[in-house]
Short mmCIF file of C-alpha atoms and ligand atoms in Angstrom, two decimals:
data_model
loop_
_atom_site.label_atom_id
_atom_site.label_comp_id
_atom_site.label_asym_id
_atom_site.label_seq_id
_atom_site.Cartn_x
_atom_site.Cartn_y
_atom_site.Cartn_z
CA MET A 1 75.24 -0.52 179.24
CA ILE A 2 76.07 -2.51 176.11
CA PHE A 3 73.72 -5.42 175.39
CA ILE A 4 74.98 -8.67 173.94
CA ARG A 5 73.52 -11.86 172.49
CA ILE A 6 74.55 -14.99 174.35
CA GLY A 7 74.50 -18.38 172.66
CA ALA A 8 74.07 -21.05 175.33
CA MET A 9 74.06 -24.83 175.22
CA ALA A 10 74.77 -27.86 177.38
CA ASP A 11 75.00 -31.63 177.02
CA LEU A 12 76.95 -31.73 173.77
CA HIS A 13 78.25 -35.21 174.69
CA PHE A 14 80.92 -35.04 172.00
CA GLY A 15 81.79 -38.55 170.81
CA PRO A 16 83.30 -40.36 167.81
CA ASP A 17 80.55 -39.26 165.37
CA SER A 18 80.10 -35.66 166.49
CA MET A 19 82.66 -33.77 164.41
CA LYS A 20 80.37 -32.76 161.53
CA THR A 21 77.45 -31.75 163.76
CA TYR A 22 79.46 -29.44 166.01
CA SER A 23 81.57 -27.92 163.24
CA ALA A 24 78.32 -26.65 161.70
CA LEU A 25 76.86 -25.63 165.06
CA PHE A 26 79.86 -23.53 166.14
CA LYS A 27 80.10 -21.97 162.69
CA SER A 28 76.50 -20.75 162.78
CA ALA A 29 76.79 -19.65 166.43
CA GLY A 30 79.71 -17.43 165.41
CA ASP A 31 77.37 -15.61 163.01
CA ASP A 32 74.37 -15.33 165.39
CA VAL A 33 75.76 -14.38 168.79
CA ASP A 34 78.45 -12.31 170.51
CA MET A 35 79.62 -15.06 172.83
CA ILE A 36 78.98 -18.73 173.63
CA ILE A 37 78.42 -20.27 177.07
CA LEU A 38 78.75 -24.05 177.43
CA CYS A 39 77.04 -25.54 180.50
CA GLY A 40 78.87 -28.85 180.75
CA ASP A 41 78.70 -32.45 179.55
CA LEU A 42 80.94 -31.37 176.71
CA THR A 43 82.07 -34.97 176.20
CA MET A 44 80.45 -38.38 176.21
CA ARG A 45 82.85 -40.16 178.58
CA GLY A 46 85.34 -37.50 179.65
CA LEU A 47 88.02 -38.78 177.27
CA VAL A 48 90.91 -36.58 176.19
CA GLU A 49 90.36 -37.45 172.53
CA GLU A 50 86.73 -36.35 172.82
CA VAL A 51 87.60 -32.89 174.11
CA ARG A 52 90.37 -32.59 171.51
CA GLY A 53 87.77 -33.30 168.82
CA LEU A 54 85.42 -30.74 170.34
CA VAL A 55 87.96 -27.91 170.49
CA GLU A 56 88.79 -28.58 166.83
CA THR A 57 85.16 -27.79 165.95
CA MET A 58 85.22 -24.66 168.14
CA GLY A 59 87.73 -23.08 165.78
CA ASN A 60 84.71 -22.22 163.60
CA ALA A 61 83.09 -20.04 166.26
CA ARG A 62 85.07 -16.76 166.06
CA VAL A 63 83.45 -15.45 169.28
CA PRO A 64 84.57 -15.87 172.92
CA ILE A 65 83.59 -19.20 174.48
CA VAL A 66 83.26 -19.81 178.21
CA SER A 67 82.45 -23.14 179.80
CA VAL A 68 81.87 -25.25 182.88
CA LEU A 69 82.29 -29.01 182.99
CA GLY A 70 79.54 -31.57 183.55
CA ASN A 71 79.42 -34.94 185.26
CA HIS A 72 80.27 -36.74 181.99
CA ASP A 73 83.47 -34.69 181.76
CA HIS A 74 84.50 -36.16 185.13
CA GLU A 75 83.74 -39.76 184.13
CA SER A 76 87.34 -40.77 183.28
CA ASN A 77 88.98 -38.59 185.97
CA ASN A 78 90.56 -36.43 183.25
CA GLN A 79 88.88 -33.20 184.34
CA GLU A 80 92.10 -31.24 184.94
CA GLU A 81 93.50 -32.25 181.54
CA ILE A 82 90.17 -31.44 179.89
CA MET A 83 90.27 -27.95 181.42
CA ASP A 84 93.90 -27.53 180.28
CA ILE A 85 92.95 -28.46 176.69
CA LEU A 86 89.99 -26.08 176.71
CA GLU A 87 92.16 -23.24 178.01
CA GLU A 88 94.89 -23.94 175.44
CA ALA A 89 92.17 -23.60 172.78
CA GLY A 90 91.19 -20.19 174.16
CA VAL A 91 88.08 -21.27 176.08
CA LYS A 92 87.58 -19.52 179.44
CA VAL A 93 86.99 -22.28 182.00
CA LEU A 94 84.80 -20.84 184.76
CA GLU A 95 85.95 -23.40 187.35
CA ARG A 96 89.29 -21.58 187.13
CA GLY A 97 87.99 -18.01 187.21
CA MET A 98 85.24 -15.71 186.05
CA TYR A 99 84.91 -13.99 182.66
CA ILE A 100 84.20 -10.26 182.37
CA THR A 101 83.73 -8.45 179.08
CA PRO A 102 86.30 -5.65 178.59
CA ASP A 103 83.61 -2.94 179.08
CA ARG A 104 82.34 -4.72 182.25
CA SER A 105 78.82 -4.89 180.82
CA VAL A 106 78.61 -8.68 181.29
CA GLY A 107 80.25 -10.92 183.89
CA ILE A 108 79.99 -14.71 183.93
CA CYS A 109 80.89 -17.06 186.73
CA GLY A 110 80.02 -20.67 187.33
CA THR A 111 80.94 -24.20 188.15
CA LYS A 112 79.62 -27.70 187.57
CA GLY A 113 77.43 -27.73 190.67
CA PHE A 114 76.14 -30.96 192.15
CA CYS A 115 72.90 -32.59 193.21
CA GLY A 116 70.87 -33.39 196.35
CA GLY A 117 67.30 -32.38 195.52
CA PHE A 118 65.13 -29.36 195.90
CA ALA A 119 63.46 -27.63 198.84
CA PRO A 120 61.48 -28.71 200.77
CA SER A 121 62.80 -32.23 200.02
CA LYS A 122 66.53 -31.65 199.71
CA ILE A 123 69.17 -33.76 201.46
CA ALA A 124 70.32 -32.24 204.77
CA PRO A 125 73.85 -32.64 206.22
CA PHE A 126 72.65 -34.94 208.99
CA GLY A 127 73.51 -38.48 210.11
CA GLU A 128 76.10 -40.60 208.38
CA ARG A 129 79.47 -39.13 207.44
CA ILE A 130 79.10 -40.29 203.83
CA LEU A 131 75.80 -38.43 203.45
CA LYS A 132 77.35 -35.26 204.87
CA MET A 133 80.27 -35.63 202.43
CA PHE A 134 77.79 -35.98 199.58
CA ILE A 135 75.80 -32.83 200.29
CA ASN A 136 78.88 -30.85 201.34
CA GLU A 137 80.04 -31.21 197.74
CA THR A 138 76.95 -29.23 196.68
CA TYR A 139 77.58 -26.57 199.34
CA LYS A 140 81.22 -26.36 198.17
CA GLU A 141 80.12 -25.75 194.58
CA ALA A 142 77.56 -23.12 195.64
CA ASN A 143 80.22 -21.37 197.76
CA LYS A 144 82.47 -20.99 194.70
CA VAL A 145 79.69 -19.06 192.95
CA ASN A 146 78.95 -17.13 196.14
CA ARG A 147 82.56 -15.91 196.28
CA ALA A 148 82.63 -15.08 192.58
CA LEU A 149 79.37 -13.08 192.63
CA LYS A 150 80.46 -11.25 195.76
CA SER A 151 83.52 -9.86 194.00
CA MET A 152 82.05 -9.52 190.49
CA LYS A 153 81.86 -6.00 189.08
CA ALA A 154 79.64 -6.13 186.00
CA ASP A 155 76.24 -4.73 184.95
CA PHE A 156 74.73 -8.06 183.86
CA LYS A 157 75.72 -11.09 185.93
CA VAL A 158 75.36 -14.57 184.48
CA VAL A 159 75.82 -17.80 186.45
CA ALA A 160 76.52 -21.01 184.51
CA TYR A 161 75.99 -24.39 186.18
CA HIS A 162 75.73 -27.88 184.78
CA TYR A 163 73.32 -29.11 187.47
CA ALA A 164 69.93 -27.41 187.89
CA PRO A 165 69.49 -24.79 190.65
CA ILE A 166 65.67 -25.12 190.65
CA ARG A 167 63.18 -27.96 190.24
CA GLU A 168 61.00 -26.05 187.76
CA THR A 169 63.33 -26.50 184.78
CA CYS A 170 63.46 -30.27 185.49
CA THR A 171 59.71 -30.56 184.92
CA GLY A 172 59.13 -33.49 182.56
CA GLU A 173 61.78 -35.72 184.10
CA ARG A 174 60.86 -38.93 185.96
CA CYS A 175 60.28 -37.93 189.58
CA GLU A 176 62.69 -40.65 190.81
CA ILE A 177 65.71 -38.93 189.22
CA ILE A 178 64.90 -35.31 190.11
CA PRO A 179 67.10 -35.26 193.29
CA PHE A 180 70.05 -36.24 191.05
CA LEU A 181 69.49 -33.41 188.57
CA GLY A 182 70.39 -30.53 190.84
CA SER A 183 69.90 -28.79 194.12
CA SER A 184 68.21 -25.63 195.39
CA ILE A 185 71.42 -24.99 197.37
CA LEU A 186 72.82 -23.78 194.03
CA SER A 187 70.18 -21.06 193.80
CA ASP A 188 71.16 -19.48 197.17
CA PRO A 189 74.12 -17.37 195.89
CA VAL A 190 72.10 -16.41 192.81
CA ASP A 191 69.36 -14.95 195.00
CA THR A 192 71.72 -13.46 197.59
CA PHE A 193 73.62 -11.44 194.98
CA LYS A 194 70.69 -10.95 192.58
CA ALA A 195 72.30 -12.43 189.47
CA SER A 196 70.71 -11.42 186.17
CA LEU A 197 70.43 -14.87 184.56
CA VAL A 198 71.26 -18.50 185.40
CA LEU A 199 71.97 -21.12 182.75
CA HIS A 200 72.23 -24.87 183.26
CA GLY A 201 71.94 -28.25 181.56
CA HIS A 202 71.97 -31.90 182.75
CA SER A 203 68.18 -32.23 182.69
CA HIS A 204 67.78 -33.64 179.17
CA ASN A 205 64.01 -33.99 179.44
CA GLY A 206 63.23 -30.85 181.40
CA LYS A 207 61.89 -27.52 180.20
CA GLU A 208 63.59 -24.29 179.24
CA LYS A 209 62.21 -21.58 181.50
CA GLY A 210 61.94 -21.11 185.23
CA SER A 211 62.96 -18.70 187.96
CA THR A 212 64.41 -18.79 191.46
CA LEU A 213 62.46 -17.90 194.60
CA MET A 214 63.62 -14.29 194.23
CA GLY A 215 62.60 -14.17 190.56
CA VAL A 216 66.01 -14.57 188.89
CA PRO A 217 65.43 -16.14 185.46
CA VAL A 218 66.77 -19.68 184.98
CA ARG A 219 67.18 -21.32 181.58
CA ASN A 220 67.79 -25.01 180.90
CA VAL A 221 69.91 -25.03 177.74
CA ALA A 222 70.37 -28.81 177.39
CA LEU A 223 70.59 -29.50 173.66
CA PRO A 224 68.16 -32.48 173.76
CA ILE A 225 65.27 -30.19 174.77
CA HIS A 226 66.04 -27.62 172.05
CA ASN A 227 66.19 -29.90 168.99
CA ARG A 228 69.97 -29.83 169.38
CA ARG A 229 70.11 -26.04 168.74
CA TYR A 230 71.84 -23.53 171.01
CA CYS A 231 69.62 -20.95 172.73
CA VAL A 232 70.08 -17.25 172.01
CA TYR A 233 69.46 -14.79 174.85
CA ASP A 234 69.75 -11.04 174.43
CA THR A 235 70.86 -9.55 177.74
CA GLU A 236 68.54 -6.58 177.10
CA SER A 237 65.43 -8.77 177.41
CA PHE A 238 66.30 -9.75 181.01
CA ILE A 239 66.46 -6.24 182.46
CA PRO A 240 64.91 -5.62 184.87
CA TYR A 241 64.51 -9.34 185.55
CA ALA A 242 61.94 -8.88 188.29
CA ALA A 243 59.49 -7.10 186.00
CA SER A 244 59.40 -9.78 183.33
CA GLU A 245 60.03 -12.97 185.28
CA SER A 246 58.53 -12.85 188.75
CA LYS A 247 55.11 -14.39 189.12
FE1 FE2 B 301 74.07 -34.64 179.82
FE1 FE2 B 302 75.00 -34.28 183.02
#
């Protein structure tokens, strides 16, 4: 198996004053890592001009970039156009299909995910229709990853979400907002198919490291909790995940 260094980040929130910052960031990432994974909230308000500005800075990267969208990228209902612009710039958008390295050593799938809280206090599909619609969105997102992992043929399997699949990496957030930061429903496919690593963002005040019930390592790569630096993960250091991560 060939090991690679993954550069991961989320919550870029690209806006009118971000050009200089991200030009430098993508340039240095191109020197440090073999590929870049973006875990959503690429833009501030989901504006087309914001994502156009962002892809201009990505030209400095020189390594493959894969991405999922975040809730901010849905804010102006431009998500399809945002995905089109990313794809035109050569970014692999995971909502539209998985990414596998040519030697099949690493496979990446993912989607934005959604919220609803964490076991044992997660929302259940019970009662009002609107509540069922809400939590069914989370099940729908988890099912996309379930299908992708089921068919994925790769040695090291990465799942990228925007929302958190576990509560642990949201530690540090105000307890009132934790149900809106993610859902343990998102960790079900990860555990079922024994993914190698899960990356997410959205929790700006959380912590980096955690693991699912089955011991799959989870990393919160939101830029605000990493001094606005991308995280570097060597796939070699996560194998076998159970030996190093399970407690
Ligand atoms: Fe964010
Ligand atoms: Fe977010």
